[in-house]
Short mmCIF file of C-alpha atoms in Angstrom, two decimals:
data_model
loop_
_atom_site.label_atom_id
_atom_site.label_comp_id
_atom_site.label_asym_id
_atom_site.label_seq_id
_atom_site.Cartn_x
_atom_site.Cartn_y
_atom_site.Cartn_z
CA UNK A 1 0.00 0.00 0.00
CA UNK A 2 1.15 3.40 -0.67
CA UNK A 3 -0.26 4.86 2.75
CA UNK A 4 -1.66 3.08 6.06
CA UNK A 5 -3.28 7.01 6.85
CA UNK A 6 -6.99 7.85 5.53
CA UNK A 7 -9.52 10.52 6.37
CA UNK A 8 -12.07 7.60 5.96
CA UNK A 9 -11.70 3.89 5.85
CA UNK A 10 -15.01 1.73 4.70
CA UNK A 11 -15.34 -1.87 6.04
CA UNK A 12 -17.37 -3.34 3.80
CA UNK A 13 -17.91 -3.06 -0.27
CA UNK A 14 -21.18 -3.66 -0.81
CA UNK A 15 -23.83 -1.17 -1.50
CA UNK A 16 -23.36 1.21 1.10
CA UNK A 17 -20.01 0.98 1.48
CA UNK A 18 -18.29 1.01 -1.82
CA UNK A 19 -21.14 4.36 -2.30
CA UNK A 20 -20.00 5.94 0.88
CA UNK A 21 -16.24 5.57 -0.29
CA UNK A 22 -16.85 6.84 -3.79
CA UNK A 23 -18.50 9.82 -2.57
CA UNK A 24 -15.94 10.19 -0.15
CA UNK A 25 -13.30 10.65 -2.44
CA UNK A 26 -15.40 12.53 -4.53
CA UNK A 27 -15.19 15.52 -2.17
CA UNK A 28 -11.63 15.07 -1.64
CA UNK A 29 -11.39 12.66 1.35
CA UNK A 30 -8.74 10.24 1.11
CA UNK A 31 -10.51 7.23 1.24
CA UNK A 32 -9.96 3.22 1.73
CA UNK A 33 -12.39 0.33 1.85
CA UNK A 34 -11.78 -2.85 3.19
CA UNK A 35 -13.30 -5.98 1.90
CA UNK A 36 -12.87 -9.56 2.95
CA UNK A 37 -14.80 -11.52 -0.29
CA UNK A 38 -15.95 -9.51 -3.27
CA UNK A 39 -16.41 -6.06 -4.45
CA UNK A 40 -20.54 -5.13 -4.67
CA UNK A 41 -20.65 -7.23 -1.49
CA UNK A 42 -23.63 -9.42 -1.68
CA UNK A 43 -26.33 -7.39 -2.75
CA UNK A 44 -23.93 -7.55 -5.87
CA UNK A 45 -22.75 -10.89 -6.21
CA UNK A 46 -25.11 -12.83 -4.10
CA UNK A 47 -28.55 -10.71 -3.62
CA UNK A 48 -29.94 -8.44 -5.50
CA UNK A 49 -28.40 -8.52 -9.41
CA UNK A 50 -27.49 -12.00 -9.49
CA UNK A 51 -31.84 -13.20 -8.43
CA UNK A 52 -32.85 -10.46 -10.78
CA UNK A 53 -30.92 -12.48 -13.75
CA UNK A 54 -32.49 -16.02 -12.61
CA UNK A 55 -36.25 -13.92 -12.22
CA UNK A 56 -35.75 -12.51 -15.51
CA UNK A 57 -34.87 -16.29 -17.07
CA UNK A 58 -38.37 -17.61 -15.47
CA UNK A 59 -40.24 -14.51 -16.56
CA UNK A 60 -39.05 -15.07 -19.99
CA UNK A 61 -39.88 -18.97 -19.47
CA UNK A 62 -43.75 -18.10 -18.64
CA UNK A 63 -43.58 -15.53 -21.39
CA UNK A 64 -42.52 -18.11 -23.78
CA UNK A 65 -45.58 -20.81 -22.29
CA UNK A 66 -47.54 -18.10 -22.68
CA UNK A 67 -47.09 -17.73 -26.50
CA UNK A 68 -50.56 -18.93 -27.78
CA UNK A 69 -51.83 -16.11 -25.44
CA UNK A 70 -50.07 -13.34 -28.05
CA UNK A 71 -50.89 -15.20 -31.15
CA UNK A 72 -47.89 -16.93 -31.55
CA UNK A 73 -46.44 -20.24 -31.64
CA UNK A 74 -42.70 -21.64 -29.67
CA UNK A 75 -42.46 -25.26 -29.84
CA UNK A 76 -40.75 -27.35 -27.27
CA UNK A 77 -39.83 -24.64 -24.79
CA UNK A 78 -37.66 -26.06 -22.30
CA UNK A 79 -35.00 -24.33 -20.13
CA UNK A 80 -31.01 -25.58 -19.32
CA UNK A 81 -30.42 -24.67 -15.63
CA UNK A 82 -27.07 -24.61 -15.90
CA UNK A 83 -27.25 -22.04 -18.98
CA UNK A 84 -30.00 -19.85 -16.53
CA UNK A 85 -27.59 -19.69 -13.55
CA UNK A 86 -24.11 -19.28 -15.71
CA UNK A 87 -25.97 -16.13 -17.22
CA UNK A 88 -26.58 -14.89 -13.76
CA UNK A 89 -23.57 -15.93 -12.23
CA UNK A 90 -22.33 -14.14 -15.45
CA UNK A 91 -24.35 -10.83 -14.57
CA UNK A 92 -23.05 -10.31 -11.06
CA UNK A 93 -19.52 -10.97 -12.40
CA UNK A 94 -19.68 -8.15 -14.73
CA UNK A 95 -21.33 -5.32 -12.45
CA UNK A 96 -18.38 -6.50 -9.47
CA UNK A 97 -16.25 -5.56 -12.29
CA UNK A 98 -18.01 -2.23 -12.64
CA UNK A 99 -17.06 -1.63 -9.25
CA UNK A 100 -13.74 -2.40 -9.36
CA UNK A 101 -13.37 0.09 -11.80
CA UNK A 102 -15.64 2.77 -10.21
CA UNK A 103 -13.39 2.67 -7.13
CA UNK A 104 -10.04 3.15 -9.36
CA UNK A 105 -11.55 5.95 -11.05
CA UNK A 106 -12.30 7.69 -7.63
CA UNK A 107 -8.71 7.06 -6.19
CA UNK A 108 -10.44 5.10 -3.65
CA UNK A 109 -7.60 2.60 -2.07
CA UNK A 110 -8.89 -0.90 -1.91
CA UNK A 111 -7.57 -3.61 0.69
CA UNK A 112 -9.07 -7.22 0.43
CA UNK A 113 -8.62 -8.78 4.11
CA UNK A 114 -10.59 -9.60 6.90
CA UNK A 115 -10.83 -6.21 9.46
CA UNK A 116 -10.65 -5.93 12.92
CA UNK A 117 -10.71 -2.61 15.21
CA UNK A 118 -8.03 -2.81 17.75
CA UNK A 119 -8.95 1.18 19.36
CA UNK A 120 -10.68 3.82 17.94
CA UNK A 121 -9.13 5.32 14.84
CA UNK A 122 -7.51 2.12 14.23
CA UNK A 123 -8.50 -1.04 11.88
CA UNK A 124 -6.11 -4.10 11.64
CA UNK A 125 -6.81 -6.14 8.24
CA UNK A 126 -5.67 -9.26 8.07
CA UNK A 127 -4.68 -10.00 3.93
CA UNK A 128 -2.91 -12.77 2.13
CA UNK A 129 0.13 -11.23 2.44
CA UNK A 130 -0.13 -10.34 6.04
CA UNK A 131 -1.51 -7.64 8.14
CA UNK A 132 -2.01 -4.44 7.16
CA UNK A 133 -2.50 -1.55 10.06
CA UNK A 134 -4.29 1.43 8.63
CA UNK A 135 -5.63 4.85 10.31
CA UNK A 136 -8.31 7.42 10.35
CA UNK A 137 -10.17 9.43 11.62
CA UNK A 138 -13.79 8.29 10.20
CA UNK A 139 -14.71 4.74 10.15
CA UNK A 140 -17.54 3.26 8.62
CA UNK A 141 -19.15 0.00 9.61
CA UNK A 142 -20.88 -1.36 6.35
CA UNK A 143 -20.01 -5.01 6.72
CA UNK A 144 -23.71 -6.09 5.77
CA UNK A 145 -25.86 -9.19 7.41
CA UNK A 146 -25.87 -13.24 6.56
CA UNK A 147 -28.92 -15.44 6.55
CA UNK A 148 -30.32 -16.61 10.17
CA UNK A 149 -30.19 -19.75 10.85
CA UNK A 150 -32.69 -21.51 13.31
CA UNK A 151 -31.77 -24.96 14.97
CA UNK A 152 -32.94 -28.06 13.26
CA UNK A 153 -33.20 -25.88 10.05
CA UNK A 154 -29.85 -25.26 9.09
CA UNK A 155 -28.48 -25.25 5.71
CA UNK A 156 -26.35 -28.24 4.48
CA UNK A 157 -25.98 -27.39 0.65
CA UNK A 158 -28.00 -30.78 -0.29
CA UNK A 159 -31.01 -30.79 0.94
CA UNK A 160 -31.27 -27.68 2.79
CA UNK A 161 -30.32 -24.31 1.12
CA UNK A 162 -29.49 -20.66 1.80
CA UNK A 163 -29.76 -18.30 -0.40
CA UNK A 164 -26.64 -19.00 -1.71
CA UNK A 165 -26.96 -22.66 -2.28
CA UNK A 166 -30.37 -21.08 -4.23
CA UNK A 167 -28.49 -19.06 -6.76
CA UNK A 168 -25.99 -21.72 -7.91
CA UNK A 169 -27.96 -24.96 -7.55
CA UNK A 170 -26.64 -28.63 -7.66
CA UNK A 171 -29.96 -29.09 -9.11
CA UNK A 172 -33.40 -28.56 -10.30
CA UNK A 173 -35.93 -28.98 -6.97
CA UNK A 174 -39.08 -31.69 -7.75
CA UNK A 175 -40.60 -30.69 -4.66
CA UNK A 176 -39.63 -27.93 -2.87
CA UNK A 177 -39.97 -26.18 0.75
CA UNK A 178 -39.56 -22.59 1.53
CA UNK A 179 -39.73 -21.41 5.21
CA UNK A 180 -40.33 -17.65 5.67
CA UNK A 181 -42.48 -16.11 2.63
CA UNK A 182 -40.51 -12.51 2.95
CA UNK A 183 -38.58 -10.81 -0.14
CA UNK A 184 -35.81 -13.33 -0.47
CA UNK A 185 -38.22 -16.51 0.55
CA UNK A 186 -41.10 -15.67 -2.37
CA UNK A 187 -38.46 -14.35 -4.85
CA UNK A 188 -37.05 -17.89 -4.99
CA UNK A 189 -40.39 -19.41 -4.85
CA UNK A 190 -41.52 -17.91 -8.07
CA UNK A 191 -38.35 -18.50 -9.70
CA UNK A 192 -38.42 -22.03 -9.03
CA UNK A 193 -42.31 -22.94 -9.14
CA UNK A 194 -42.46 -21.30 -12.79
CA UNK A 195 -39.46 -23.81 -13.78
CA UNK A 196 -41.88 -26.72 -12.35
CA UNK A 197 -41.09 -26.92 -9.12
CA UNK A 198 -43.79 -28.41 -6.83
CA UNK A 199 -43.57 -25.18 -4.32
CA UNK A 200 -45.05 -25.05 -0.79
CA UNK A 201 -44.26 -22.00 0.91
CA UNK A 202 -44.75 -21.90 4.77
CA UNK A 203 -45.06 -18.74 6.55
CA UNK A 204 -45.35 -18.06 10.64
CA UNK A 205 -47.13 -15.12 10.35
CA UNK A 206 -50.86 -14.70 9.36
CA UNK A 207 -50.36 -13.73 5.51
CA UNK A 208 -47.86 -14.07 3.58
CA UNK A 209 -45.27 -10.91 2.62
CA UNK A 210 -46.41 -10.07 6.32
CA UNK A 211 -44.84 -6.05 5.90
CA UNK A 212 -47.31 -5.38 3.05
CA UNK A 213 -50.63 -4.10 3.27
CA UNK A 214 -52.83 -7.21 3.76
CA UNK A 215 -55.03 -6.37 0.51
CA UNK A 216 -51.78 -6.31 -1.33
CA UNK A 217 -50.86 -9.99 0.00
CA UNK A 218 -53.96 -11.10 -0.75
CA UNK A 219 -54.35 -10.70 -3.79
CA UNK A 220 -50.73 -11.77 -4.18
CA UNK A 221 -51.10 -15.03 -2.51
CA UNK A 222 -54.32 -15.94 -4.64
CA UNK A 223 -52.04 -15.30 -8.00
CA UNK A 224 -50.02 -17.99 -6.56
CA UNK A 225 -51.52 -20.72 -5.60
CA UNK A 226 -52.82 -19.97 -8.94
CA UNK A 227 -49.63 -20.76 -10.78
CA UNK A 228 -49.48 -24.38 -8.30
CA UNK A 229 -47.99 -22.86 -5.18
CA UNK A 230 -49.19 -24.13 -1.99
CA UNK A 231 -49.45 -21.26 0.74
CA UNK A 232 -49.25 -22.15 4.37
CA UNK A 233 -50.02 -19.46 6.77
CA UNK A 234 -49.97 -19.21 10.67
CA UNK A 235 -47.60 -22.68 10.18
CA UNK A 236 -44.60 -23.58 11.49
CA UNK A 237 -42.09 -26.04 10.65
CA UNK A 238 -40.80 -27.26 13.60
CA UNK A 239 -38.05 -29.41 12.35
CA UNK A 240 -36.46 -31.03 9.58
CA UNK A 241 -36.11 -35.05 9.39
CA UNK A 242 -33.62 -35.14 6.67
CA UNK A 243 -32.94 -38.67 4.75
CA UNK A 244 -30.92 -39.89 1.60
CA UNK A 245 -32.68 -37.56 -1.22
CA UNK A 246 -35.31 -36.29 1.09
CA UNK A 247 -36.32 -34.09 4.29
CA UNK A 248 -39.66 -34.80 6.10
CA UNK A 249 -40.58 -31.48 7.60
CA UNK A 250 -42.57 -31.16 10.20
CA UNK A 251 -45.17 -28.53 10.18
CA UNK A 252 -47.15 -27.15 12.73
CA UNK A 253 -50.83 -25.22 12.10
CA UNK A 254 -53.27 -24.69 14.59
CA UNK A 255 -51.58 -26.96 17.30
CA UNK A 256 -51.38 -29.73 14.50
CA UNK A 257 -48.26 -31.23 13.42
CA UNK A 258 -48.62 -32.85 10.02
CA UNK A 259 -45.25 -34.38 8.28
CA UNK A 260 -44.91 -33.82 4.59
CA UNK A 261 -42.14 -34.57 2.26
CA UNK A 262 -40.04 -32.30 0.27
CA UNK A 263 -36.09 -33.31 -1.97
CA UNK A 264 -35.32 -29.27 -1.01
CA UNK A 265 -35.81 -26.65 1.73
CA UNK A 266 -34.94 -23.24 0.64
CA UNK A 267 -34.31 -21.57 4.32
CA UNK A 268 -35.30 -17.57 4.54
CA UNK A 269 -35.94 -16.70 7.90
CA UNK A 270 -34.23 -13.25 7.99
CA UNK A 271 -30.96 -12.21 8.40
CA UNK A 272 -28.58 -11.04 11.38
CA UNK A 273 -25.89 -8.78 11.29
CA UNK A 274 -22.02 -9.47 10.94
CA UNK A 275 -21.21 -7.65 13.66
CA UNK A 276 -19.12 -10.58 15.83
CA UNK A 277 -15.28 -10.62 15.41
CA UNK A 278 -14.55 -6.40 14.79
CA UNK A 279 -13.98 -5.78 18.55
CA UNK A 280 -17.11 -3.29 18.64
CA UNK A 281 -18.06 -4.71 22.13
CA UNK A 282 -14.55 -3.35 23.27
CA UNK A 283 -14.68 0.04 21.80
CA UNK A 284 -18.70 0.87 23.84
CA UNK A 285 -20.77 0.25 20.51
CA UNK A 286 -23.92 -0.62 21.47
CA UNK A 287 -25.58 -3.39 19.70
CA UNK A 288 -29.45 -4.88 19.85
CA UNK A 289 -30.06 -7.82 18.18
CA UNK A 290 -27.08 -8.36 16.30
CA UNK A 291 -27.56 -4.63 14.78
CA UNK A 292 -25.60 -1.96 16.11
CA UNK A 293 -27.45 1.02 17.88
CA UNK A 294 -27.11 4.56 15.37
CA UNK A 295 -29.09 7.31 15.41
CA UNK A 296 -30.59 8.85 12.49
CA UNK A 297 -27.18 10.34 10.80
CA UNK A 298 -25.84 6.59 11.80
CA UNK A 299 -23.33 7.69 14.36
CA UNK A 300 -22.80 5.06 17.19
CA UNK A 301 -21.71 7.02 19.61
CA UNK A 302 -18.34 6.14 19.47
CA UNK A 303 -16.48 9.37 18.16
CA UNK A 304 -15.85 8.74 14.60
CA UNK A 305 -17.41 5.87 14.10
CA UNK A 306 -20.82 5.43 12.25
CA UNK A 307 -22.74 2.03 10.80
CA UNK A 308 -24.65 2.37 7.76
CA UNK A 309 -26.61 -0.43 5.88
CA UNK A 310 -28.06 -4.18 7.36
CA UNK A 311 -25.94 -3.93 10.11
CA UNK A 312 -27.57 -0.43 11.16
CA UNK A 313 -30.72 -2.28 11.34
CA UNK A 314 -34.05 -2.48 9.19
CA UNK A 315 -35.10 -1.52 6.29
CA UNK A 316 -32.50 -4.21 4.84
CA UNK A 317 -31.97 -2.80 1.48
CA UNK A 318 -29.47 -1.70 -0.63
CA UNK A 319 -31.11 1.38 -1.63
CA UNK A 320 -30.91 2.50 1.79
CA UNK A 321 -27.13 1.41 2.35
CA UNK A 322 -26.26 3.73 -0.56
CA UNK A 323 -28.29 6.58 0.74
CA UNK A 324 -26.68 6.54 4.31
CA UNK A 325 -23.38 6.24 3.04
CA UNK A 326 -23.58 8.77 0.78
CA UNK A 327 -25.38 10.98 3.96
CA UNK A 328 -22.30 9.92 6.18
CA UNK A 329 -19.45 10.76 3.03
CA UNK A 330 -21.15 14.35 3.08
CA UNK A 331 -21.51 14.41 7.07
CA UNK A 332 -17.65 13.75 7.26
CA UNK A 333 -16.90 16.34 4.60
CA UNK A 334 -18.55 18.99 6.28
CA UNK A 335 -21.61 19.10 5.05
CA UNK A 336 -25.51 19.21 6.16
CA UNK A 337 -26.86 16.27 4.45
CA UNK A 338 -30.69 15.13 5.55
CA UNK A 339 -31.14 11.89 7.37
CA UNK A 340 -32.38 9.22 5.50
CA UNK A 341 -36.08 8.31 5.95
CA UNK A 342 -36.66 5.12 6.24
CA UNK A 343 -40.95 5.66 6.20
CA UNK A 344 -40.27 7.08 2.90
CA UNK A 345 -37.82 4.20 1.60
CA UNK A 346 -39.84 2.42 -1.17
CA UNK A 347 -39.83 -1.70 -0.65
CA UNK A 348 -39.75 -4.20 -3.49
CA UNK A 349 -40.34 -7.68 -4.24
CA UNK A 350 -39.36 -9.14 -7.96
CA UNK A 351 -41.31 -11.92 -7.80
CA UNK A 352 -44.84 -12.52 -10.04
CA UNK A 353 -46.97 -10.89 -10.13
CA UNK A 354 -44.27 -8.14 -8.34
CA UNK A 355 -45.29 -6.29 -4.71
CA UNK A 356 -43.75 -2.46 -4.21
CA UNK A 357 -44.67 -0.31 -1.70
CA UNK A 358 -43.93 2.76 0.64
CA UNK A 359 -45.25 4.71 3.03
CA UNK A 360 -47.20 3.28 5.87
CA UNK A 361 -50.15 0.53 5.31
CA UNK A 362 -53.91 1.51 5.73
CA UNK A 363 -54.07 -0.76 8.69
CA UNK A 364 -50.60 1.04 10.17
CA UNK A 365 -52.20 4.50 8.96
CA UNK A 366 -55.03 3.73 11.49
CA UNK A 367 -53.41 2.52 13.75
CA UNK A 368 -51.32 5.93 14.35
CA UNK A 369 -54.59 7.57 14.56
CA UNK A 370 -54.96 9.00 10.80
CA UNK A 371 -58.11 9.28 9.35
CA UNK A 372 -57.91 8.03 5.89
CA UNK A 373 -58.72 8.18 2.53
CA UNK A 374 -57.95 4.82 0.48
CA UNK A 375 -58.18 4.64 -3.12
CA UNK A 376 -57.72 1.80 -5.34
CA UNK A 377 -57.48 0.91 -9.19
CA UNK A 378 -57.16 -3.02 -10.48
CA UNK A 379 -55.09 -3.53 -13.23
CA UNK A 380 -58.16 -4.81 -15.61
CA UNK A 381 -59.04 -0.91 -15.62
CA UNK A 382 -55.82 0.05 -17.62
CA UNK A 383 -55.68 -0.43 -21.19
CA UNK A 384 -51.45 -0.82 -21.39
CA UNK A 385 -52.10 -3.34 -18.51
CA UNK A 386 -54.50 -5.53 -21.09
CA UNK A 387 -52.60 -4.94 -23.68
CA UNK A 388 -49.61 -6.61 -22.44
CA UNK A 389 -51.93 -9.45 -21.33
CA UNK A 390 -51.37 -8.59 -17.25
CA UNK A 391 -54.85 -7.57 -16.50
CA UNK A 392 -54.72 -9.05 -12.78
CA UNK A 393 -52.71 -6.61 -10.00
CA UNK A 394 -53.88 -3.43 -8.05
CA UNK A 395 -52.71 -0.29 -7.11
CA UNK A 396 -53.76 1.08 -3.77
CA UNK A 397 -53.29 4.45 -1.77
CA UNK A 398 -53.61 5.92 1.48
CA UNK A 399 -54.31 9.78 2.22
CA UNK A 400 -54.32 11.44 5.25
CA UNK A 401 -58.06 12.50 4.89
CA UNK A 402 -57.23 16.00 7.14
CA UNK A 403 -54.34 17.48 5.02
CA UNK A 404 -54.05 15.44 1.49
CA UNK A 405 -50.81 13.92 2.59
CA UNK A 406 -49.48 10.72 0.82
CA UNK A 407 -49.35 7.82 3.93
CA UNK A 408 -48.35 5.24 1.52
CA UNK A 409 -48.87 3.74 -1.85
CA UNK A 410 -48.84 0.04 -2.04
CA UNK A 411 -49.12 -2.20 -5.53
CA UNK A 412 -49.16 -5.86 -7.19
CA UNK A 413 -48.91 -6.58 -10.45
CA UNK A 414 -46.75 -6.28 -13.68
CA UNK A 415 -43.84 -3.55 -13.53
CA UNK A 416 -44.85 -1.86 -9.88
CA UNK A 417 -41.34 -2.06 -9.11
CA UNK A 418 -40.46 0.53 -11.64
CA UNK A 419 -43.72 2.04 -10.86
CA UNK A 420 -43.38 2.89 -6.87
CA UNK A 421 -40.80 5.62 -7.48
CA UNK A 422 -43.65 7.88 -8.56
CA UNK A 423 -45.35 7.99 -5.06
CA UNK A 424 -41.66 7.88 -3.26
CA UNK A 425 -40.97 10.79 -5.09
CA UNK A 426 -44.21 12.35 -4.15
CA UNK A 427 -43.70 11.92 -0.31
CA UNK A 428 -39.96 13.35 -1.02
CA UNK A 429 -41.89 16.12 -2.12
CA UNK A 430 -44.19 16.05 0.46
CA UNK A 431 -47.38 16.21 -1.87
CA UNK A 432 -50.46 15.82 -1.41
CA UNK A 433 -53.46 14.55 -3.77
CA UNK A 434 -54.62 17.86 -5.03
CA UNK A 435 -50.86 18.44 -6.81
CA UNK A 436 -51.13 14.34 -7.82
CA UNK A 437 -54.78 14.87 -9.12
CA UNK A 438 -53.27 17.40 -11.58
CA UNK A 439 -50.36 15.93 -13.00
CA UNK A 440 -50.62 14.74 -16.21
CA UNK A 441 -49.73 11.16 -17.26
CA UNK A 442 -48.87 9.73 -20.54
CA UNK A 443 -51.26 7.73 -22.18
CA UNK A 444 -51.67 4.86 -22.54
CA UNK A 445 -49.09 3.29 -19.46
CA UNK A 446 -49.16 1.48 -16.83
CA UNK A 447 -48.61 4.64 -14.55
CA UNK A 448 -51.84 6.08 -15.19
CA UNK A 449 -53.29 3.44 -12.81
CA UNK A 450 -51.00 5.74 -10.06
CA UNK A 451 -53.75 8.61 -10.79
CA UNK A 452 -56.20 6.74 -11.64
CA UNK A 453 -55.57 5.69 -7.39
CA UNK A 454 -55.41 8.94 -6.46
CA UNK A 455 -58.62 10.20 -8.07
CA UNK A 456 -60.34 7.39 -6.43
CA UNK A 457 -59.34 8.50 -2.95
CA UNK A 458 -61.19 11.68 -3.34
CA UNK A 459 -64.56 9.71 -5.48
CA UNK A 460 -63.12 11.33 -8.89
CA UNK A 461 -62.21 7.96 -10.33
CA UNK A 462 -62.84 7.88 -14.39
CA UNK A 463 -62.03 4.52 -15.25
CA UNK A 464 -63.93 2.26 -13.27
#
């Protein structure tokens, strides 16, 4: 290394922290970021990009099944597995790459190594070559989260997967099990069901995707059991009886155990935070359920030392790692950055029909005493919707009824992922319906359902 001194070291270089460094040395901070596995982290190379490319393969999949739908004809469509996860695999090798180059064009140093902090100001990173001791006086914390594991349910790579073992593997699940029906759980549910897959999915709560607004699940849920997925709420599966080729799960609903027989478990029960092994305990950071304690410009307390990302705690996306660090970059710098808000941090879920939301839920909006003004528009309402043959989803939002305020927006259906960033831009704005009644919106797309919402929150629908 040509220097061991920094204004800022980054431990971490996935979303937030390979962001906060960039921006970092964009306003002149001399800047390092420590990584122990790859660059992009694993939003990168095991999340985010990587499921997107094995989502897109299915979608295209159904699409292609589909054909007679269009007027067309495809002839003994079939998929190679191997082909589907090389192209992904393929994907996340390219944009790691990306990075890699993003951080050389910023002057950002990079040191690959596991890091420890011995004292404040100090981090100790332990490379192939040795051990590198490097300085500064800003640290940032952005070493991410892992999958939880729960006893009797952990992952073996055979029969029982992570999310890992998901996105690369050894084959194609007959009949499959996953446990926990949030983001990650019904992402690789729809991927494999609409390869064939026999899916159940088994969820604790009372409805499945338990953070969304219940309509939104709802609906949801009934699109897939109608593609062959068996939904099991309120259930638990209290353990795994695992067996040459097979595991016999038990599962528990309404004080009834019931056995039933799966060749792969797919394991999504949340995640925890890598916060063991940096000596945090030893330098007063506070930590609460394997998340360390920040406030809202993620400073722990500790002088110079701030968290950003999964290991600051929930919302556990990468959208909001790349916000804080780029808040924290510009805190260190000197500026007056906002805080991020995570009530106005937008939620999405790629599987199919896809789920995006922000804001608060009508049922949360009540419950913190708003009166409310809820307007909904289905999907077999929009003409661009029909067109493309996706006339089943619905997009729903919540007004404070007093002042016009957006609460939340919450949707299901073809493209509300791209969708959602009208209403989060909306609540950036802090606007209310009168502003969204007025805006004009191209015709014909699937955003004019977003107005179409709006106008039926205030009984001015056209459309339906």
């Amino acid at each position: 290394m040509a220097s061991s001194s920094f204004d800022m070291i980054v431990i971490g270089a996935g979303p937030g922290g390979y962001v906060a460094a960039i921006r970092a040395a964009q306003l002149g901070l001399k800047t390092c970021v420590v990584e122990r596995e790859n660059l992009g982290g694993i939003c990168l190379n095991w999340g985010c990009i990587p499921t997107k490319a094995l989502l897109r393969s299915s979608e295209v999949f159904h699409l292609m099944e589909r054909a007679k739908d269009y007027g067309l004809s495809a002839d003994k469509i079939g998929y190679d597995l191997d082909a589907v996860v090389k192209r992904s695999r393929g994907v996340a090798k390219q944009m790691e790459g990306g990075v890699k180059h993003l951080l050389k064009k910023n002057k950002v140093e990079v040191v690959m190594g596991e890091a420890t902090l011995p004292a404040k100001g100090k981090v100790s990173v332990k490379t192939d070559e040795g051990t590198e001791e490097l300085t500064a006086k800003h640290i940032v914390l952005a070493t991410g989260a892992r999958a939880r594991e729960l006893p009797g349910l952990e992952a073996d790579g055979d029969l029982v997967w992570t999310y890992r073992h998901a996105l690369v593997p050894p084959r194609m699940p007959k009949k499959l099990l996953v446990i926990g029906s949030g983001a990650i759980g019904i992402e690789f549910a729809s991927f494999y069901n609409t390869l064939g897959a026999e899916t159940t999915v088994v969820e604790v709560m009372d409805q499945i995707l338990p953070i969304e607004d219940k309509e939104i699940s709802a609906l949801a849920k009934k699109q897939f059991v109608k593609q062959g997925m068996t939904i099991m709420e309120k259930a638990t599966v209290k353990k795994l009886d695992r067996a040459k080729g097979k595991v016999t799960a038990h599962v528990e609903t309404g004080g009834k155990v019931e056995k039933l027989e799966f060749d792969t478990v797919i394991s999504a029960v949340g995640i925890v935070g890598n916060v063991e092994g940096l000596g945090l305990e030893d330098l007063g950071v506070k930590i609460d359920r394997s998340h360390v304690v920040v406030d809202e410009y993620c400073r722990t307390g500790v002088e110079g030392l701030f968290a950003i990302g999964d290991i600051a705690g929930a919302p556990w996306l990468a959208h909001k790692a790349s916000h804080e660090g780029v808040m924290v970059a510009e805190l260190v710098a000197g500026g007056h950055p906002h805080p991020v808000r995570p009530e106005s941090i937008a939620g999405c879920t790629y599987c199919q029909p896809q789920i995006a939301s922000v804001g608060l839920t009508e049922a949360k909006a009540k419950e913190a005493g708003y009166e409310v003004r809820v307007g909904k528009f289905p999907f077999i309402g929009n003409g661009k919707a029909v067109a493309l043959g996706e006339p089943e989803g619905l997009v729903k939002t919540v007004f404070d009824a007093k002042t016009g305020e957006l609460l939340g927006a919450h949707m299901v259906g073809a493209e509300v992922t791209e969708l959602i960033q009208g209403y989060v831009i909306g609540r950036q704005l802090e606007t209310t319906e009168e502003e969204l009644m007025q805006a004009v919106f191209p015709h014909p797309t699937l955003s004019e359902m977003m107005h179409e919402s709006v106008l039926a929150a205030y009984d001015r629908v056209i459309h339906i």
